[in-house]
Amino acid sequence: MVEQSFLSLFITFSIIELTNRGSGIIDGLFVSNFLDTDSIASVGIAKTIYSVTGILSGLFTVGTQSRCSHELGKGDIKCFNRIFSSMFYIAAAVSAVCTAALLLGASPLAVLMGASGKGAGLADGAALYLRGVGIGFPALVLTPFVSAACNIDSAKARVRKSGIVYFVCNCAFDLIAVKCGFGVFGIGLATAVGTYMQLAYLLLHFRTNVRMLRLTKFDISFCEVKDTLSLGTEKALRSLSKVISPTIVNRIILLFGGTVAMSAFSVQKDLISFAEIATVGLADATALQAGVYYGEMNRETIHAMG
């Protein structure tokens, strides 16, 4: 059974959230220090894409995490693996479709996100960044999903180390993109590569001998999928406001403040995202312990978890 302290869960889930939000923060640091004002503004507009990936990852991760922790608490390892594996395949398929849509529709999406009117000149830069990030769309969705599952399977150390892998790889490839003059597309692509490296490191968990978590064949009913996704709906809806409001705010800022104001707003959004990491980590840690508790009912592991 899982024996994890609340503090340990909080730290681990904060790292997961840091990875989820860190893409925009790291890219913002490199763009603001090495590229021009238009590039900063373009990336600031396009960063709304991370809220989109947040909706999908939240939808799949929260529900699957709750169901899996509940089944694990009851000691049903077979059901635990069946639900995780099936939802993993569904999430991978959905994110692959989204990747194709993003690569094909990056330009109109950039306009929708606010690169219109006085900001029309930023549309090309925003579209390039979206295409770079879009290549890594599946990894951006699946990394929090697999991280949460590894955490349930007592692989907290791997989750933490994966955050380091991501940070180092993203920074290294961002630096290469800057030095080689790849512009905002290179910055976005660096995020994609870094996230795939992190996901690959997490998936190595399945090669270890001491684990309960295993990838099995697809075996889940439509009703189970619906019930699982419904558990993540609240977080997805909460993230939806972070998609809608920036598209409106971006237009207002560009209308009255221009590119320079948009650049400053981009930096401010990075600071806000950083501040929200601990809050989300606290909420996810609480949800996981609650799921395990109710799955175990009155079993001895409740006492072991404290």
PDB file of C-alpha atoms in Angstrom:
ATOM      1  CA  MET A   1       0.000   0.000   0.000  1.00  0.00           C
ATOM      2  CA  VAL A   2       0.987   3.596  -0.395  1.00  0.00           C
ATOM      3  CA  GLU A   3       2.693   5.126   2.631  1.00  0.00           C
ATOM      4  CA  GLN A   4       3.322   8.793   1.929  1.00  0.00           C
ATOM      5  CA  SER A   5       3.272  11.850   4.146  1.00  0.00           C
ATOM      6  CA  PHE A   6       1.182  14.833   3.175  1.00  0.00           C
ATOM      7  CA  LEU A   7       4.269  17.052   3.004  1.00  0.00           C
ATOM      8  CA  SER A   8       5.932  14.653   0.599  1.00  0.00           C
ATOM      9  CA  LEU A   9       2.839  14.621  -1.595  1.00  0.00           C
ATOM     10  CA  PHE A  10       2.634  18.402  -1.494  1.00  0.00           C
ATOM     11  CA  ILE A  11       6.264  18.807  -2.606  1.00  0.00           C
ATOM     12  CA  THR A  12       5.880  16.245  -5.378  1.00  0.00           C
ATOM     13  CA  PHE A  13       2.666  17.702  -6.772  1.00  0.00           C
ATOM     14  CA  SER A  14       4.134  21.208  -6.600  1.00  0.00           C
ATOM     15  CA  ILE A  15       7.003  19.948  -8.758  1.00  0.00           C
ATOM     16  CA  ILE A  16       4.486  18.453 -11.187  1.00  0.00           C
ATOM     17  CA  GLU A  17       2.693  21.801 -11.367  1.00  0.00           C
ATOM     18  CA  LEU A  18       6.010  23.613 -11.738  1.00  0.00           C
ATOM     19  CA  THR A  19       6.708  21.458 -14.762  1.00  0.00           C
ATOM     20  CA  ASN A  20       3.263  22.173 -16.165  1.00  0.00           C
ATOM     21  CA  ARG A  21       3.606  25.932 -15.749  1.00  0.00           C
ATOM     22  CA  GLY A  22       7.364  26.153 -15.943  1.00  0.00           C
ATOM     23  CA  SER A  23       7.407  25.978 -19.727  1.00  0.00           C
ATOM     24  CA  GLY A  24       6.094  29.493 -20.085  1.00  0.00           C
ATOM     25  CA  ILE A  25       8.209  30.808 -17.218  1.00  0.00           C
ATOM     26  CA  ILE A  26      11.503  29.442 -18.590  1.00  0.00           C
ATOM     27  CA  ASP A  27      10.698  30.550 -22.138  1.00  0.00           C
ATOM     28  CA  GLY A  28       9.785  33.982 -20.819  1.00  0.00           C
ATOM     29  CA  LEU A  29      13.168  34.333 -19.126  1.00  0.00           C
ATOM     30  CA  PHE A  30      15.097  33.542 -22.305  1.00  0.00           C
ATOM     31  CA  VAL A  31      12.881  35.575 -24.632  1.00  0.00           C
ATOM     32  CA  SER A  32      12.902  38.659 -22.398  1.00  0.00           C
ATOM     33  CA  ASN A  33      16.689  38.565 -21.997  1.00  0.00           C
ATOM     34  CA  PHE A  34      17.829  37.605 -25.489  1.00  0.00           C
ATOM     35  CA  LEU A  35      15.122  38.524 -28.027  1.00  0.00           C
ATOM     36  CA  ASP A  36      13.404  41.763 -29.052  1.00  0.00           C
ATOM     37  CA  THR A  37      10.218  43.368 -27.737  1.00  0.00           C
ATOM     38  CA  ASP A  38       8.044  41.986 -30.533  1.00  0.00           C
ATOM     39  CA  SER A  39       9.206  38.468 -29.709  1.00  0.00           C
ATOM     40  CA  ILE A  40       8.367  38.955 -26.016  1.00  0.00           C
ATOM     41  CA  ALA A  41       4.893  40.184 -26.930  1.00  0.00           C
ATOM     42  CA  SER A  42       4.344  37.365 -29.453  1.00  0.00           C
ATOM     43  CA  VAL A  43       5.280  34.702 -26.931  1.00  0.00           C
ATOM     44  CA  GLY A  44       3.135  36.437 -24.303  1.00  0.00           C
ATOM     45  CA  ILE A  45       0.113  36.135 -26.581  1.00  0.00           C
ATOM     46  CA  ALA A  46       0.808  32.507 -27.474  1.00  0.00           C
ATOM     47  CA  LYS A  47       1.367  31.352 -23.884  1.00  0.00           C
ATOM     48  CA  THR A  48      -2.381  30.835 -23.600  1.00  0.00           C
ATOM     49  CA  ILE A  49      -1.647  27.457 -25.194  1.00  0.00           C
ATOM     50  CA  TYR A  50      -0.354  26.250 -21.811  1.00  0.00           C
ATOM     51  CA  SER A  51      -3.787  26.847 -20.344  1.00  0.00           C
ATOM     52  CA  VAL A  52      -5.215  24.670 -23.129  1.00  0.00           C
ATOM     53  CA  THR A  53      -2.804  21.834 -22.305  1.00  0.00           C
ATOM     54  CA  GLY A  54      -3.648  22.441 -18.644  1.00  0.00           C
ATOM     55  CA  ILE A  55      -7.328  21.824 -19.370  1.00  0.00           C
ATOM     56  CA  LEU A  56      -6.642  18.511 -21.069  1.00  0.00           C
ATOM     57  CA  SER A  57      -4.045  17.300 -18.586  1.00  0.00           C
ATOM     58  CA  GLY A  58      -6.277  18.330 -15.675  1.00  0.00           C
ATOM     59  CA  LEU A  59      -9.274  16.587 -17.214  1.00  0.00           C
ATOM     60  CA  PHE A  60      -7.417  13.294 -17.600  1.00  0.00           C
ATOM     61  CA  THR A  61      -5.048  13.485 -14.627  1.00  0.00           C
ATOM     62  CA  VAL A  62      -7.393  14.440 -11.795  1.00  0.00           C
ATOM     63  CA  GLY A  63     -10.070  11.894 -12.647  1.00  0.00           C
ATOM     64  CA  THR A  64      -7.639   9.050 -13.300  1.00  0.00           C
ATOM     65  CA  GLN A  65      -5.650   9.899 -10.172  1.00  0.00           C
ATOM     66  CA  SER A  66      -8.781   9.820  -8.022  1.00  0.00           C
ATOM     67  CA  ARG A  67     -10.029   6.546  -9.488  1.00  0.00           C
ATOM     68  CA  CYS A  68      -6.616   4.870  -9.292  1.00  0.00           C
ATOM     69  CA  SER A  69      -5.932   5.968  -5.710  1.00  0.00           C
ATOM     70  CA  HIS A  70      -9.373   4.701  -4.711  1.00  0.00           C
ATOM     71  CA  GLU A  71      -8.801   1.294  -6.347  1.00  0.00           C
ATOM     72  CA  LEU A  72      -5.320   1.077  -4.862  1.00  0.00           C
ATOM     73  CA  GLY A  73      -6.754   1.824  -1.432  1.00  0.00           C
ATOM     74  CA  LYS A  74      -9.088  -1.158  -1.880  1.00  0.00           C
ATOM     75  CA  GLY A  75      -6.134  -3.297  -2.935  1.00  0.00           C
ATOM     76  CA  ASP A  76      -7.446  -3.874  -6.482  1.00  0.00           C
ATOM     77  CA  ILE A  77      -4.156  -3.592  -8.403  1.00  0.00           C
ATOM     78  CA  LYS A  78      -5.636  -5.083 -11.570  1.00  0.00           C
ATOM     79  CA  CYS A  79      -8.325  -2.416 -11.785  1.00  0.00           C
ATOM     80  CA  PHE A  80      -5.739   0.229 -10.884  1.00  0.00           C
ATOM     81  CA  ASN A  81      -3.610  -0.715 -13.903  1.00  0.00           C
ATOM     82  CA  ARG A  82      -6.582  -1.174 -16.207  1.00  0.00           C
ATOM     83  CA  ILE A  83      -7.919   2.313 -15.561  1.00  0.00           C
ATOM     84  CA  PHE A  84      -4.498   3.972 -15.767  1.00  0.00           C
ATOM     85  CA  SER A  85      -3.527   2.226 -19.009  1.00  0.00           C
ATOM     86  CA  SER A  86      -6.829   2.829 -20.785  1.00  0.00           C
ATOM     87  CA  MET A  87      -6.949   6.509 -19.850  1.00  0.00           C
ATOM     88  CA  PHE A  88      -3.289   6.876 -20.878  1.00  0.00           C
ATOM     89  CA  TYR A  89      -4.087   5.572 -24.379  1.00  0.00           C
ATOM     90  CA  ILE A  90      -7.126   7.857 -24.676  1.00  0.00           C
ATOM     91  CA  ALA A  91      -5.144  10.908 -23.515  1.00  0.00           C
ATOM     92  CA  ALA A  92      -2.358  10.100 -25.995  1.00  0.00           C
ATOM     93  CA  ALA A  93      -4.823   9.792 -28.880  1.00  0.00           C
ATOM     94  CA  VAL A  94      -6.657  13.023 -28.030  1.00  0.00           C
ATOM     95  CA  SER A  95      -3.415  14.996 -27.639  1.00  0.00           C
ATOM     96  CA  ALA A  96      -2.100  13.639 -30.963  1.00  0.00           C
ATOM     97  CA  VAL A  97      -5.215  14.929 -32.726  1.00  0.00           C
ATOM     98  CA  CYS A  98      -4.770  18.292 -30.990  1.00  0.00           C
ATOM     99  CA  THR A  99      -1.146  18.428 -32.174  1.00  0.00           C
ATOM    100  CA  ALA A 100      -2.197  18.030 -35.806  1.00  0.00           C
ATOM    101  CA  ALA A 101      -4.898  20.679 -35.395  1.00  0.00           C
ATOM    102  CA  LEU A 102      -2.451  23.078 -33.741  1.00  0.00           C
ATOM    103  CA  LEU A 103       0.232  22.716 -36.402  1.00  0.00           C
ATOM    104  CA  LEU A 104      -2.292  23.283 -39.185  1.00  0.00           C
ATOM    105  CA  GLY A 105      -4.208  26.074 -37.486  1.00  0.00           C
ATOM    106  CA  ALA A 106      -1.467  27.987 -35.670  1.00  0.00           C
ATOM    107  CA  SER A 107      -2.014  31.237 -37.587  1.00  0.00           C
ATOM    108  CA  PRO A 108      -5.773  31.614 -37.001  1.00  0.00           C
ATOM    109  CA  LEU A 109      -5.265  30.457 -33.405  1.00  0.00           C
ATOM    110  CA  ALA A 110      -2.694  33.223 -32.870  1.00  0.00           C
ATOM    111  CA  VAL A 111      -5.247  35.760 -34.118  1.00  0.00           C
ATOM    112  CA  LEU A 112      -7.889  34.260 -31.823  1.00  0.00           C
ATOM    113  CA  MET A 113      -5.516  34.611 -28.864  1.00  0.00           C
ATOM    114  CA  GLY A 114      -5.236  38.341 -29.466  1.00  0.00           C
ATOM    115  CA  ALA A 115      -2.759  38.930 -32.303  1.00  0.00           C
ATOM    116  CA  SER A 116      -5.202  41.101 -34.253  1.00  0.00           C
ATOM    117  CA  GLY A 117      -5.906  44.803 -34.712  1.00  0.00           C
ATOM    118  CA  LYS A 118      -2.904  46.733 -33.430  1.00  0.00           C
ATOM    119  CA  GLY A 119      -1.292  43.406 -32.584  1.00  0.00           C
ATOM    120  CA  ALA A 120      -1.675  41.945 -36.090  1.00  0.00           C
ATOM    121  CA  GLY A 121       2.056  42.297 -36.649  1.00  0.00           C
ATOM    122  CA  LEU A 122       2.659  39.834 -33.821  1.00  0.00           C
ATOM    123  CA  ALA A 123       0.579  37.067 -35.423  1.00  0.00           C
ATOM    124  CA  ASP A 124       3.465  35.487 -37.330  1.00  0.00           C
ATOM    125  CA  GLY A 125       5.699  35.330 -34.252  1.00  0.00           C
ATOM    126  CA  ALA A 126       2.901  33.925 -32.085  1.00  0.00           C
ATOM    127  CA  ALA A 127       2.096  31.290 -34.738  1.00  0.00           C
ATOM    128  CA  LEU A 128       5.744  30.221 -34.936  1.00  0.00           C
ATOM    129  CA  TYR A 129       5.913  29.789 -31.170  1.00  0.00           C
ATOM    130  CA  LEU A 130       2.639  27.830 -31.195  1.00  0.00           C
ATOM    131  CA  ARG A 131       4.003  25.454 -33.835  1.00  0.00           C
ATOM    132  CA  GLY A 132       7.168  24.890 -31.834  1.00  0.00           C
ATOM    133  CA  VAL A 133       5.238  24.167 -28.642  1.00  0.00           C
ATOM    134  CA  GLY A 134       2.596  22.218 -30.578  1.00  0.00           C
ATOM    135  CA  ILE A 135       5.107  19.546 -31.512  1.00  0.00           C
ATOM    136  CA  GLY A 136       5.337  18.765 -27.803  1.00  0.00           C
ATOM    137  CA  PHE A 137       1.575  18.924 -27.140  1.00  0.00           C
ATOM    138  CA  PRO A 138       1.239  15.183 -26.328  1.00  0.00           C
ATOM    139  CA  ALA A 139       4.128  15.362 -23.858  1.00  0.00           C
ATOM    140  CA  LEU A 140       2.674  18.467 -22.197  1.00  0.00           C
ATOM    141  CA  VAL A 141      -0.596  16.593 -21.608  1.00  0.00           C
ATOM    142  CA  LEU A 142       0.848  13.191 -20.698  1.00  0.00           C
ATOM    143  CA  THR A 143       3.696  14.290 -18.411  1.00  0.00           C
ATOM    144  CA  PRO A 144       1.454  15.455 -15.523  1.00  0.00           C
ATOM    145  CA  PHE A 145      -0.699  12.351 -16.107  1.00  0.00           C
ATOM    146  CA  VAL A 146       2.209   9.914 -15.784  1.00  0.00           C
ATOM    147  CA  SER A 147       3.781  11.947 -12.956  1.00  0.00           C
ATOM    148  CA  ALA A 148       0.629  11.635 -10.866  1.00  0.00           C
ATOM    149  CA  ALA A 149       0.474   7.880 -11.494  1.00  0.00           C
ATOM    150  CA  CYS A 150       4.150   7.420 -10.580  1.00  0.00           C
ATOM    151  CA  ASN A 151       3.515   9.348  -7.396  1.00  0.00           C
ATOM    152  CA  ILE A 152       0.717   6.963  -6.446  1.00  0.00           C
ATOM    153  CA  ASP A 153       3.098   4.080  -7.178  1.00  0.00           C
ATOM    154  CA  SER A 154       5.597   5.428  -4.623  1.00  0.00           C
ATOM    155  CA  ALA A 155       7.982   6.756  -7.297  1.00  0.00           C
ATOM    156  CA  LYS A 156       8.200  10.255  -5.849  1.00  0.00           C
ATOM    157  CA  ALA A 157      11.960  10.405  -6.396  1.00  0.00           C
ATOM    158  CA  ARG A 158      11.529   9.743 -10.117  1.00  0.00           C
ATOM    159  CA  VAL A 159       8.928  12.496 -10.378  1.00  0.00           C
ATOM    160  CA  ARG A 160      11.266  14.970  -8.679  1.00  0.00           C
ATOM    161  CA  LYS A 161      14.230  13.973 -10.813  1.00  0.00           C
ATOM    162  CA  SER A 162      12.086  14.281 -13.935  1.00  0.00           C
ATOM    163  CA  GLY A 163      11.542  17.921 -13.037  1.00  0.00           C
ATOM    164  CA  ILE A 164      15.298  18.414 -13.013  1.00  0.00           C
ATOM    165  CA  VAL A 165      15.608  16.625 -16.370  1.00  0.00           C
ATOM    166  CA  TYR A 166      12.995  18.946 -17.832  1.00  0.00           C
ATOM    167  CA  PHE A 167      14.533  22.105 -16.404  1.00  0.00           C
ATOM    168  CA  VAL A 168      18.057  21.292 -17.598  1.00  0.00           C
ATOM    169  CA  CYS A 169      16.950  20.166 -21.067  1.00  0.00           C
ATOM    170  CA  ASN A 170      14.612  23.091 -21.623  1.00  0.00           C
ATOM    171  CA  CYS A 171      17.219  25.648 -20.555  1.00  0.00           C
ATOM    172  CA  ALA A 172      19.928  23.972 -22.640  1.00  0.00           C
ATOM    173  CA  PHE A 173      17.813  23.852 -25.804  1.00  0.00           C
ATOM    174  CA  ASP A 174      16.519  27.402 -25.214  1.00  0.00           C
ATOM    175  CA  LEU A 175      20.123  28.570 -25.081  1.00  0.00           C
ATOM    176  CA  ILE A 176      20.915  26.687 -28.289  1.00  0.00           C
ATOM    177  CA  ALA A 177      17.867  28.233 -29.968  1.00  0.00           C
ATOM    178  CA  VAL A 178      18.995  31.716 -28.953  1.00  0.00           C
ATOM    179  CA  LYS A 179      22.621  31.235 -29.987  1.00  0.00           C
ATOM    180  CA  CYS A 180      21.699  29.663 -33.339  1.00  0.00           C
ATOM    181  CA  GLY A 181      19.119  32.345 -34.146  1.00  0.00           C
ATOM    182  CA  PHE A 182      16.103  30.025 -34.307  1.00  0.00           C
ATOM    183  CA  GLY A 183      13.897  32.723 -32.789  1.00  0.00           C
ATOM    184  CA  VAL A 184      10.574  32.076 -31.103  1.00  0.00           C
ATOM    185  CA  PHE A 185      10.004  28.837 -33.013  1.00  0.00           C
ATOM    186  CA  GLY A 186      13.240  27.484 -31.561  1.00  0.00           C
ATOM    187  CA  ILE A 187      12.199  28.591 -28.068  1.00  0.00           C
ATOM    188  CA  GLY A 188       8.889  26.754 -28.422  1.00  0.00           C
ATOM    189  CA  LEU A 189      10.598  23.689 -29.883  1.00  0.00           C
ATOM    190  CA  ALA A 190      13.016  23.646 -26.932  1.00  0.00           C
ATOM    191  CA  THR A 191      10.022  23.339 -24.618  1.00  0.00           C
ATOM    192  CA  ALA A 192       8.697  20.445 -26.693  1.00  0.00           C
ATOM    193  CA  VAL A 193      12.040  18.598 -26.622  1.00  0.00           C
ATOM    194  CA  GLY A 194      12.506  19.206 -22.891  1.00  0.00           C
ATOM    195  CA  THR A 195       9.025  17.895 -22.111  1.00  0.00           C
ATOM    196  CA  TYR A 196       9.528  14.773 -24.245  1.00  0.00           C
ATOM    197  CA  MET A 197      12.791  14.106 -22.402  1.00  0.00           C
ATOM    198  CA  GLN A 198      10.969  14.401 -19.089  1.00  0.00           C
ATOM    199  CA  LEU A 199       8.181  12.092 -20.243  1.00  0.00           C
ATOM    200  CA  ALA A 200      10.724   9.530 -21.464  1.00  0.00           C
ATOM    201  CA  TYR A 201      12.436   9.575 -18.067  1.00  0.00           C
ATOM    202  CA  LEU A 202       9.099   9.045 -16.301  1.00  0.00           C
ATOM    203  CA  LEU A 203       8.195   6.130 -18.579  1.00  0.00           C
ATOM    204  CA  LEU A 204      11.402   4.374 -17.530  1.00  0.00           C
ATOM    205  CA  HIS A 205       9.483   3.639 -14.331  1.00  0.00           C
ATOM    206  CA  PHE A 206       7.784   0.801 -16.202  1.00  0.00           C
ATOM    207  CA  ARG A 207      11.150  -0.940 -16.623  1.00  0.00           C
ATOM    208  CA  THR A 208      11.792  -1.181 -12.887  1.00  0.00           C
ATOM    209  CA  ASN A 209      11.115  -4.455 -11.090  1.00  0.00           C
ATOM    210  CA  VAL A 210       9.582  -3.000  -7.938  1.00  0.00           C
ATOM    211  CA  ARG A 211       6.344  -1.430  -9.099  1.00  0.00           C
ATOM    212  CA  MET A 212       2.591  -1.937  -9.054  1.00  0.00           C
ATOM    213  CA  LEU A 213       1.963   0.351 -12.022  1.00  0.00           C
ATOM    214  CA  ARG A 214       1.975  -1.435 -15.383  1.00  0.00           C
ATOM    215  CA  LEU A 215       0.755  -0.666 -18.876  1.00  0.00           C
ATOM    216  CA  THR A 216      -1.875  -3.209 -19.848  1.00  0.00           C
ATOM    217  CA  LYS A 217      -4.213  -3.570 -22.810  1.00  0.00           C
ATOM    218  CA  PHE A 218      -7.044  -1.114 -23.479  1.00  0.00           C
ATOM    219  CA  ASP A 219     -10.042  -2.267 -21.449  1.00  0.00           C
ATOM    220  CA  ILE A 220     -12.537   0.326 -20.298  1.00  0.00           C
ATOM    221  CA  SER A 221     -16.208   1.025 -20.949  1.00  0.00           C
ATOM    222  CA  PHE A 222     -17.659   4.305 -22.169  1.00  0.00           C
ATOM    223  CA  CYS A 223     -19.422   4.801 -18.822  1.00  0.00           C
ATOM    224  CA  GLU A 224     -16.132   4.376 -16.945  1.00  0.00           C
ATOM    225  CA  VAL A 225     -14.447   6.923 -19.195  1.00  0.00           C
ATOM    226  CA  LYS A 226     -17.299   9.369 -18.644  1.00  0.00           C
ATOM    227  CA  ASP A 227     -17.230   8.882 -14.872  1.00  0.00           C
ATOM    228  CA  THR A 228     -13.451   9.254 -14.732  1.00  0.00           C
ATOM    229  CA  LEU A 229     -13.426  12.423 -16.820  1.00  0.00           C
ATOM    230  CA  SER A 230     -16.262  13.885 -14.765  1.00  0.00           C
ATOM    231  CA  LEU A 231     -13.947  13.853 -11.731  1.00  0.00           C
ATOM    232  CA  GLY A 232     -11.544  16.140 -13.585  1.00  0.00           C
ATOM    233  CA  THR A 233     -14.208  18.449 -14.963  1.00  0.00           C
ATOM    234  CA  GLU A 234     -13.983  20.947 -12.086  1.00  0.00           C
ATOM    235  CA  LYS A 235     -10.271  21.543 -12.633  1.00  0.00           C
ATOM    236  CA  ALA A 236     -10.769  21.722 -16.399  1.00  0.00           C
ATOM    237  CA  LEU A 237     -13.508  24.330 -16.030  1.00  0.00           C
ATOM    238  CA  ARG A 238     -11.323  26.302 -13.625  1.00  0.00           C
ATOM    239  CA  SER A 239      -8.595  26.349 -16.250  1.00  0.00           C
ATOM    240  CA  LEU A 240     -11.049  27.383 -18.963  1.00  0.00           C
ATOM    241  CA  SER A 241     -11.174  30.925 -17.577  1.00  0.00           C
ATOM    242  CA  LYS A 242      -7.400  31.109 -18.108  1.00  0.00           C
ATOM    243  CA  VAL A 243      -8.004  30.528 -21.808  1.00  0.00           C
ATOM    244  CA  ILE A 244     -10.879  32.951 -22.317  1.00  0.00           C
ATOM    245  CA  SER A 245      -9.756  35.935 -20.218  1.00  0.00           C
ATOM    246  CA  PRO A 246      -6.242  36.301 -21.728  1.00  0.00           C
ATOM    247  CA  THR A 247      -7.648  36.489 -25.260  1.00  0.00           C
ATOM    248  CA  ILE A 248      -9.745  39.472 -24.167  1.00  0.00           C
ATOM    249  CA  VAL A 249      -7.062  41.099 -22.016  1.00  0.00           C
ATOM    250  CA  ASN A 250      -4.438  40.724 -24.766  1.00  0.00           C
ATOM    251  CA  ARG A 251      -6.595  42.720 -27.174  1.00  0.00           C
ATOM    252  CA  ILE A 252      -7.251  45.459 -24.620  1.00  0.00           C
ATOM    253  CA  ILE A 253      -3.570  45.813 -23.738  1.00  0.00           C
ATOM    254  CA  LEU A 254      -2.495  45.932 -27.385  1.00  0.00           C
ATOM    255  CA  LEU A 255      -5.236  48.460 -28.182  1.00  0.00           C
ATOM    256  CA  PHE A 256      -4.299  50.940 -25.461  1.00  0.00           C
ATOM    257  CA  GLY A 257      -0.689  50.100 -24.606  1.00  0.00           C
ATOM    258  CA  GLY A 258       0.826  48.553 -27.699  1.00  0.00           C
ATOM    259  CA  THR A 259       3.651  46.043 -27.968  1.00  0.00           C
ATOM    260  CA  VAL A 260       5.658  47.352 -25.013  1.00  0.00           C
ATOM    261  CA  ALA A 261       2.691  46.990 -22.656  1.00  0.00           C
ATOM    262  CA  MET A 262       2.047  43.480 -23.998  1.00  0.00           C
ATOM    263  CA  SER A 263       5.669  42.578 -23.258  1.00  0.00           C
ATOM    264  CA  ALA A 264       5.345  43.820 -19.674  1.00  0.00           C
ATOM    265  CA  PHE A 265       2.083  41.906 -19.234  1.00  0.00           C
ATOM    266  CA  SER A 266       3.810  38.732 -20.432  1.00  0.00           C
ATOM    267  CA  VAL A 267       6.374  39.044 -17.642  1.00  0.00           C
ATOM    268  CA  GLN A 268       3.618  39.674 -15.092  1.00  0.00           C
ATOM    269  CA  LYS A 269       1.779  36.505 -16.168  1.00  0.00           C
ATOM    270  CA  ASP A 270       4.936  34.492 -15.514  1.00  0.00           C
ATOM    271  CA  LEU A 271       5.094  35.834 -11.961  1.00  0.00           C
ATOM    272  CA  ILE A 272       1.430  34.992 -11.342  1.00  0.00           C
ATOM    273  CA  SER A 273       1.902  31.454 -12.685  1.00  0.00           C
ATOM    274  CA  PHE A 274       4.847  30.932 -10.363  1.00  0.00           C
ATOM    275  CA  ALA A 275       2.787  32.089  -7.375  1.00  0.00           C
ATOM    276  CA  GLU A 276      -0.039  29.625  -8.153  1.00  0.00           C
ATOM    277  CA  ILE A 277       2.196  26.541  -8.131  1.00  0.00           C
ATOM    278  CA  ALA A 278       2.038  25.914  -4.366  1.00  0.00           C
ATOM    279  CA  THR A 279      -1.748  26.393  -4.257  1.00  0.00           C
ATOM    280  CA  VAL A 280      -2.396  23.804  -6.951  1.00  0.00           C
ATOM    281  CA  GLY A 281       0.115  21.396  -5.367  1.00  0.00           C
ATOM    282  CA  LEU A 282      -1.757  21.650  -2.061  1.00  0.00           C
ATOM    283  CA  ALA A 283      -5.105  20.936  -3.707  1.00  0.00           C
ATOM    284  CA  ASP A 284      -3.823  17.897  -5.636  1.00  0.00           C
ATOM    285  CA  ALA A 285      -2.081  16.418  -2.579  1.00  0.00           C
ATOM    286  CA  THR A 286      -5.293  16.727  -0.569  1.00  0.00           C
ATOM    287  CA  ALA A 287      -7.319  15.076  -3.335  1.00  0.00           C
ATOM    288  CA  LEU A 288      -4.945  12.111  -3.547  1.00  0.00           C
ATOM    289  CA  GLN A 289      -4.920  11.393   0.180  1.00  0.00           C
ATOM    290  CA  ALA A 290      -8.688  11.674   0.308  1.00  0.00           C
ATOM    291  CA  GLY A 291      -9.011   9.142  -2.533  1.00  0.00           C
ATOM    292  CA  VAL A 292      -6.723   6.628  -0.852  1.00  0.00           C
ATOM    293  CA  TYR A 293      -8.468   7.135   2.509  1.00  0.00           C
ATOM    294  CA  TYR A 294     -11.940   6.427   1.159  1.00  0.00           C
ATOM    295  CA  GLY A 295     -10.655   3.503  -0.884  1.00  0.00           C
ATOM    296  CA  GLU A 296      -9.127   1.936   2.215  1.00  0.00           C
ATOM    297  CA  MET A 297     -12.098   2.699   4.431  1.00  0.00           C
ATOM    298  CA  ASN A 298     -10.982   1.321   7.799  1.00  0.00           C
ATOM    299  CA  ARG A 299      -7.989  -0.677   6.727  1.00  0.00           C
ATOM    300  CA  GLU A 300      -4.648  -0.567   8.493  1.00  0.00           C
ATOM    301  CA  THR A 301      -2.997   1.605   5.856  1.00  0.00           C
ATOM    302  CA  ILE A 302      -5.005   4.595   7.051  1.00  0.00           C
ATOM    303  CA  HIS A 303      -2.990   4.462  10.238  1.00  0.00           C
ATOM    304  CA  ALA A 304       0.252   3.933   8.324  1.00  0.00           C
ATOM    305  CA  MET A 305      -0.402   7.112   6.337  1.00  0.00           C
ATOM    306  CA  GLY A 306      -0.995   9.029   9.562  1.00  0.00           C
TER     307      GLY A 306
END
